[in-house]
Short mmCIF file of C-alpha atoms in Angstrom, two decimals:
data_model
loop_
_atom_site.label_atom_id
_atom_site.label_comp_id
_atom_site.label_asym_id
_atom_site.label_seq_id
_atom_site.Cartn_x
_atom_site.Cartn_y
_atom_site.Cartn_z
CA UNK A 222 -23.03 41.55 -18.37
CA UNK A 223 -26.16 42.17 -16.28
CA UNK A 224 -26.10 38.51 -15.25
CA UNK A 225 -22.45 38.82 -14.20
CA UNK A 226 -23.20 41.92 -12.06
CA UNK A 227 -26.03 40.01 -10.35
CA UNK A 228 -23.64 37.16 -9.53
CA UNK A 229 -21.13 39.64 -8.08
CA UNK A 230 -23.83 41.30 -5.92
CA UNK A 231 -25.07 37.96 -4.61
CA UNK A 232 -21.51 36.81 -3.85
CA UNK A 233 -20.77 40.06 -2.00
CA UNK A 234 -23.95 39.72 0.06
CA UNK A 235 -23.15 36.10 0.90
CA UNK A 236 -19.62 37.05 1.94
CA UNK A 237 -21.02 39.82 4.21
CA UNK A 238 -23.47 37.44 5.90
CA UNK A 239 -20.77 34.80 6.43
CA UNK A 240 -18.42 37.40 7.88
CA UNK A 241 -21.16 38.69 10.19
CA UNK A 242 -21.97 35.17 11.38
CA UNK A 243 -18.32 34.38 11.98
CA UNK A 244 -18.01 37.42 14.23
CA UNK A 245 -20.82 36.22 16.50
CA UNK A 246 -20.20 32.44 16.52
CA UNK A 247 -17.33 30.72 18.26
CA UNK A 248 -15.04 28.61 16.09
CA UNK A 249 -15.89 24.92 16.69
CA UNK A 250 -12.99 23.25 18.47
CA UNK A 251 -14.47 19.99 19.81
CA UNK A 252 -12.95 16.93 18.17
CA UNK A 253 -13.14 13.22 18.92
CA UNK A 254 -9.98 11.36 17.98
CA UNK A 255 -10.16 7.87 16.44
CA UNK A 256 -7.57 5.13 16.81
CA UNK A 257 -6.37 3.58 13.57
CA UNK A 258 -4.81 0.12 13.39
CA UNK A 259 -3.10 -1.09 10.21
CA UNK A 260 -1.48 -4.50 10.35
CA UNK A 261 -0.53 -7.11 7.75
CA UNK A 262 0.75 -10.63 8.32
CA UNK A 263 2.70 -12.36 5.54
CA UNK A 264 2.90 -16.15 5.53
CA UNK A 265 6.34 -17.58 6.31
CA UNK A 266 7.64 -14.17 7.42
CA UNK A 267 8.22 -12.62 10.89
CA UNK A 268 5.53 -10.49 12.52
CA UNK A 269 6.29 -6.85 11.81
CA UNK A 270 4.90 -3.56 10.48
CA UNK A 271 1.88 -3.24 12.79
CA UNK A 272 1.12 0.48 12.92
CA UNK A 273 -1.14 2.19 15.47
CA UNK A 274 -2.02 5.84 14.95
CA UNK A 275 -4.58 8.37 16.10
CA UNK A 276 -6.51 10.73 13.87
CA UNK A 277 -5.68 14.42 14.27
CA UNK A 278 -8.02 17.44 14.12
CA UNK A 279 -8.01 19.37 10.87
CA UNK A 280 -7.19 22.54 12.82
CA UNK A 281 -3.68 21.16 13.47
CA UNK A 282 -0.84 21.01 10.97
CA UNK A 283 -0.61 17.34 10.03
CA UNK A 284 2.61 15.53 10.85
CA UNK A 285 2.57 11.75 10.66
CA UNK A 286 4.89 11.40 13.66
CA UNK A 287 2.35 13.28 15.80
CA UNK A 288 -0.29 10.68 14.98
CA UNK A 289 1.81 7.66 16.02
CA UNK A 290 0.73 5.80 19.16
CA UNK A 291 3.92 4.49 20.72
CA UNK A 292 2.71 3.31 24.13
CA UNK A 293 -0.07 0.84 23.31
CA UNK A 294 -0.09 -2.82 24.31
CA UNK A 295 -0.25 -4.86 21.11
CA UNK A 296 -0.85 -8.62 21.29
CA UNK A 297 -1.28 -11.15 18.50
CA UNK A 298 -2.67 -14.62 19.20
CA UNK A 299 -2.48 -17.57 16.82
CA UNK A 300 -1.93 -21.32 16.80
CA UNK A 301 -2.15 -21.48 20.60
CA UNK A 302 0.44 -18.75 21.23
CA UNK A 303 0.16 -15.11 22.26
CA UNK A 304 2.88 -12.66 21.26
CA UNK A 305 3.39 -9.22 22.80
CA UNK A 306 4.85 -6.84 20.24
CA UNK A 307 7.42 -4.10 20.82
CA UNK A 308 7.45 -0.58 19.38
CA UNK A 309 10.39 0.75 17.37
CA UNK A 310 11.07 3.79 15.22
CA UNK A 311 11.53 3.28 11.47
CA UNK A 312 12.55 5.56 8.57
CA UNK A 313 8.86 5.83 7.65
CA UNK A 314 7.66 6.52 11.20
CA UNK A 315 7.25 3.62 13.60
CA UNK A 316 5.86 0.12 14.01
CA UNK A 317 5.14 -2.70 16.44
CA UNK A 318 6.98 -5.95 15.76
CA UNK A 319 7.93 -9.28 17.32
CA UNK A 320 11.66 -9.31 18.21
CA UNK A 321 11.80 -13.12 17.95
CA UNK A 322 12.24 -13.49 14.19
CA UNK A 323 12.18 -17.30 14.43
CA UNK A 324 8.42 -17.11 14.97
CA UNK A 325 7.04 -17.03 11.44
CA UNK A 326 3.44 -16.50 10.35
CA UNK A 327 1.83 -19.85 9.50
CA UNK A 328 -0.44 -20.61 6.57
CA UNK A 329 -4.14 -21.44 6.99
CA UNK A 330 -4.09 -20.18 10.57
CA UNK A 331 -6.42 -17.73 12.32
CA UNK A 332 -4.67 -14.84 14.07
CA UNK A 333 -6.28 -12.26 16.35
CA UNK A 334 -4.92 -8.84 17.27
CA UNK A 335 -5.73 -6.92 20.43
CA UNK A 336 -4.55 -3.33 20.84
CA UNK A 337 -5.02 -1.65 24.21
CA UNK A 338 -4.33 2.08 24.38
CA UNK A 339 -3.19 3.85 27.55
CA UNK A 340 -6.64 5.37 27.97
CA UNK A 341 -8.18 1.88 28.09
CA UNK A 342 -9.55 1.89 24.56
CA UNK A 343 -9.43 -1.61 23.03
CA UNK A 344 -9.29 -2.45 19.31
CA UNK A 345 -9.49 -6.00 17.96
CA UNK A 346 -9.32 -7.77 14.62
CA UNK A 347 -9.06 -11.25 13.12
CA UNK A 348 -7.57 -12.74 9.95
CA UNK A 349 -7.11 -16.25 8.55
CA UNK A 350 -3.92 -16.59 6.53
CA UNK A 351 -4.02 -17.98 2.97
CA UNK A 352 -2.04 -21.06 2.00
CA UNK A 353 1.46 -20.90 0.54
CA UNK A 354 1.92 -20.97 -3.22
CA UNK A 355 4.76 -20.62 -5.70
CA UNK A 356 5.75 -19.83 -9.25
CA UNK A 357 5.04 -22.59 -11.77
CA UNK A 358 8.49 -24.01 -12.68
CA UNK A 359 9.68 -22.59 -15.98
CA UNK A 360 6.91 -19.96 -15.98
CA UNK A 361 8.26 -17.55 -13.36
CA UNK A 362 9.08 -13.95 -14.41
CA UNK A 363 12.31 -13.69 -16.36
CA UNK A 364 15.19 -12.09 -14.52
CA UNK A 365 16.31 -10.12 -17.61
CA UNK A 366 13.94 -8.55 -20.13
CA UNK A 367 14.48 -6.14 -23.01
CA UNK A 368 12.27 -3.07 -23.35
CA UNK A 369 10.99 -2.81 -26.97
CA UNK A 370 12.99 -0.50 -29.22
CA UNK A 371 9.85 0.56 -31.07
CA UNK A 372 8.01 2.53 -28.37
CA UNK A 373 5.12 3.29 -30.74
CA UNK A 374 4.25 -0.40 -30.93
CA UNK A 375 4.32 -1.78 -27.38
CA UNK A 376 2.66 -5.10 -28.11
CA UNK A 377 2.45 -7.75 -25.41
CA UNK A 378 5.04 -10.51 -25.71
CA UNK A 379 3.27 -13.76 -24.80
CA UNK A 380 6.60 -15.48 -24.20
CA UNK A 381 7.05 -13.25 -21.13
CA UNK A 382 3.77 -14.29 -19.48
CA UNK A 383 4.36 -15.66 -15.97
CA UNK A 384 2.22 -18.06 -13.93
CA UNK A 385 1.82 -19.19 -10.33
CA UNK A 386 0.04 -22.07 -8.63
CA UNK A 387 -3.58 -21.60 -7.63
CA UNK A 388 -4.34 -21.29 -3.92
CA UNK A 389 -7.56 -22.89 -2.74
CA UNK A 390 -10.57 -20.68 -3.40
CA UNK A 391 -8.51 -17.57 -4.11
CA UNK A 392 -10.44 -15.43 -6.61
CA UNK A 393 -8.48 -12.17 -6.50
CA UNK A 394 -4.77 -11.49 -6.34
CA UNK A 395 -2.75 -8.32 -5.96
CA UNK A 396 0.14 -7.83 -8.39
CA UNK A 397 2.88 -5.56 -7.11
CA UNK A 398 5.63 -4.02 -9.25
CA UNK A 399 8.35 -2.09 -7.43
CA UNK A 400 11.29 -0.18 -8.90
CA UNK A 401 14.20 -1.00 -6.59
CA UNK A 402 16.67 1.61 -7.86
CA UNK A 403 15.59 4.64 -9.87
CA UNK A 404 19.08 6.17 -9.94
CA UNK A 405 21.59 3.42 -10.72
CA UNK A 406 21.59 1.30 -13.86
CA UNK A 407 25.03 0.42 -15.21
CA UNK A 408 26.38 -1.02 -11.97
CA UNK A 409 24.00 -3.98 -12.35
CA UNK A 410 25.30 -4.84 -15.83
CA UNK A 411 28.02 -7.36 -16.60
CA UNK A 412 30.52 -5.82 -16.97
CA UNK A 413 29.43 -2.81 -14.86
CA UNK A 414 29.27 0.67 -16.43
CA UNK A 415 28.81 4.18 -14.95
CA UNK A 416 25.53 4.61 -16.82
CA UNK A 417 22.70 6.09 -14.73
CA UNK A 418 19.03 5.13 -14.84
CA UNK A 419 16.34 7.20 -16.53
CA UNK A 420 12.59 7.44 -16.47
CA UNK A 421 10.34 5.93 -19.14
CA UNK A 422 8.06 8.63 -20.52
CA UNK A 423 4.51 7.30 -20.87
CA UNK A 424 1.71 9.06 -22.74
CA UNK A 425 -0.60 9.08 -19.70
CA UNK A 426 1.90 10.34 -17.11
CA UNK A 427 0.99 13.48 -15.19
CA UNK A 428 4.08 15.04 -13.56
CA UNK A 429 1.89 17.08 -11.18
CA UNK A 430 0.21 13.95 -9.81
CA UNK A 431 1.42 12.57 -6.42
CA UNK A 432 1.59 9.13 -8.05
CA UNK A 433 4.19 10.32 -10.55
CA UNK A 434 7.07 9.67 -8.15
CA UNK A 435 5.65 6.48 -6.63
CA UNK A 436 8.03 3.56 -7.11
CA UNK A 437 5.46 0.86 -6.30
CA UNK A 438 2.34 -0.01 -8.26
CA UNK A 439 -0.48 -2.44 -7.48
CA UNK A 440 -3.13 -3.97 -9.69
CA UNK A 441 -5.98 -6.43 -9.06
CA UNK A 442 -5.92 -9.71 -10.93
CA UNK A 443 -8.40 -12.57 -11.21
CA UNK A 444 -6.34 -15.38 -12.74
CA UNK A 445 -3.09 -17.18 -11.93
CA UNK A 446 -1.16 -15.87 -14.94
CA UNK A 447 -0.22 -12.38 -16.10
CA UNK A 448 1.52 -10.81 -19.10
CA UNK A 449 4.32 -8.27 -19.00
CA UNK A 450 2.66 -4.89 -19.63
CA UNK A 451 5.26 -2.43 -20.88
CA UNK A 452 3.33 0.65 -19.78
CA UNK A 453 3.54 -0.56 -16.19
CA UNK A 454 7.25 0.27 -16.06
CA UNK A 455 8.20 3.80 -14.97
CA UNK A 456 11.98 3.37 -15.02
CA UNK A 457 14.51 0.99 -16.49
CA UNK A 458 16.75 -1.11 -14.31
CA UNK A 459 16.11 -3.22 -11.24
CA UNK A 460 12.58 -4.32 -10.28
CA UNK A 461 10.79 -6.73 -8.00
CA UNK A 462 7.50 -8.30 -9.05
CA UNK A 463 5.30 -9.87 -6.36
CA UNK A 464 2.04 -11.80 -6.34
CA UNK A 465 -0.07 -11.53 -3.19
CA UNK A 466 -2.73 -14.11 -2.42
CA UNK A 467 -4.54 -11.90 0.08
CA UNK A 468 -7.44 -12.55 2.43
CA UNK A 469 -10.75 -10.68 2.13
CA UNK A 470 -9.70 -8.10 4.72
CA UNK A 471 -6.66 -7.21 2.61
CA UNK A 472 -8.62 -6.96 -0.65
CA UNK A 473 -11.42 -4.84 0.84
CA UNK A 474 -9.05 -2.44 2.59
CA UNK A 475 -6.98 -2.04 -0.56
CA UNK A 476 -10.08 -1.10 -2.49
CA UNK A 477 -11.10 1.43 0.15
CA UNK A 478 -7.68 3.10 0.02
CA UNK A 479 -6.99 3.04 -3.71
CA UNK A 480 -10.45 3.54 -5.16
CA UNK A 481 -12.27 5.79 -2.70
CA UNK A 482 -11.23 8.81 -0.66
CA UNK A 483 -13.57 8.27 2.30
CA UNK A 484 -13.49 5.60 5.00
CA UNK A 485 -16.12 2.91 4.54
CA UNK A 486 -16.60 0.87 7.76
CA UNK A 487 -17.85 -2.05 5.67
CA UNK A 488 -14.38 -2.34 4.14
CA UNK A 489 -12.46 -2.19 7.43
CA UNK A 490 -11.80 -5.09 9.81
CA UNK A 491 -11.04 -3.47 13.19
CA UNK A 492 -13.61 -3.50 16.00
CA UNK A 493 -13.45 -0.54 18.38
CA UNK A 494 -11.55 1.62 15.92
CA UNK A 495 -10.67 2.20 12.29
CA UNK A 496 -8.37 0.14 10.12
CA UNK A 497 -7.41 -3.31 8.97
CA UNK A 498 -5.87 -6.53 10.21
CA UNK A 499 -5.17 -8.70 7.18
CA UNK A 500 -2.87 -11.37 5.79
CA UNK A 501 -1.42 -12.66 2.54
CA UNK A 502 0.86 -15.30 1.10
CA UNK A 503 3.39 -13.81 -1.29
CA UNK A 504 5.87 -14.86 -3.97
CA UNK A 505 8.48 -12.50 -5.40
CA UNK A 506 11.00 -12.38 -8.21
CA UNK A 507 13.58 -9.75 -9.08
CA UNK A 508 14.01 -8.72 -12.70
CA UNK A 509 16.09 -6.26 -14.67
CA UNK A 510 14.65 -4.15 -17.49
CA UNK A 511 17.19 -3.31 -20.19
CA UNK A 512 17.01 0.07 -21.92
CA UNK A 513 15.76 0.18 -25.48
CA UNK A 514 18.45 2.75 -26.39
CA UNK A 515 21.75 3.40 -24.61
#
């Protein structure tokens, strides 16, 4: 009890000193904004989803739309051509893209990005695209799979393992699993039914976690084959599975975002600012996960 009273006295004294100091010192308001560039090129796809933002002071209420930089000059050069991108609003905020959708990103090609802000600030980056790859015939993900009825014994089914062709010196891949419709279920059946989708309750789920409602999951992988892991599924119904053969910029930036909570300049790839300019080749397959019980 005496120890507790001592703690209370010390805390009260500390609070008094802090209050006294705050009365005499001005609140620090100086802040230097940083430009952030986040751009990904996907082989054999149009150039899109290049996002330029500016960091905001912590004294302001954060709104993503307030951080968007809509008036920058964004140029991408590759294979002897230079493309000037155009800004457009999107449901998630805004992006720079190339209106000519016939110009596709090429494999094994070096692309450079140059972003010039209205205040003259210049940010640059460079990426070399990986080569194209594909599913191994007969070993692609199945389009229809049945969730086990015995949820206490979720053993891996080796017959569901899928494989893809190796790409050069690629050592790490990103596996992406995305739930495409968390509400509808029966309308995808043959014949269709009015049955709605439902969530799969997993023993490690934390409803209070921000990740609980995420519909997309990523995992690192170091081989060109992967099993179906039942605990990866959060809902039944329609999914898309993707394999990304990503360049080093992509892998490093992903690790900085998903593993740490502070920016590490060694994991970024933008000169003159913060962020990433990266590329990947990608293969996808849609699948449908049947419920274990109606």
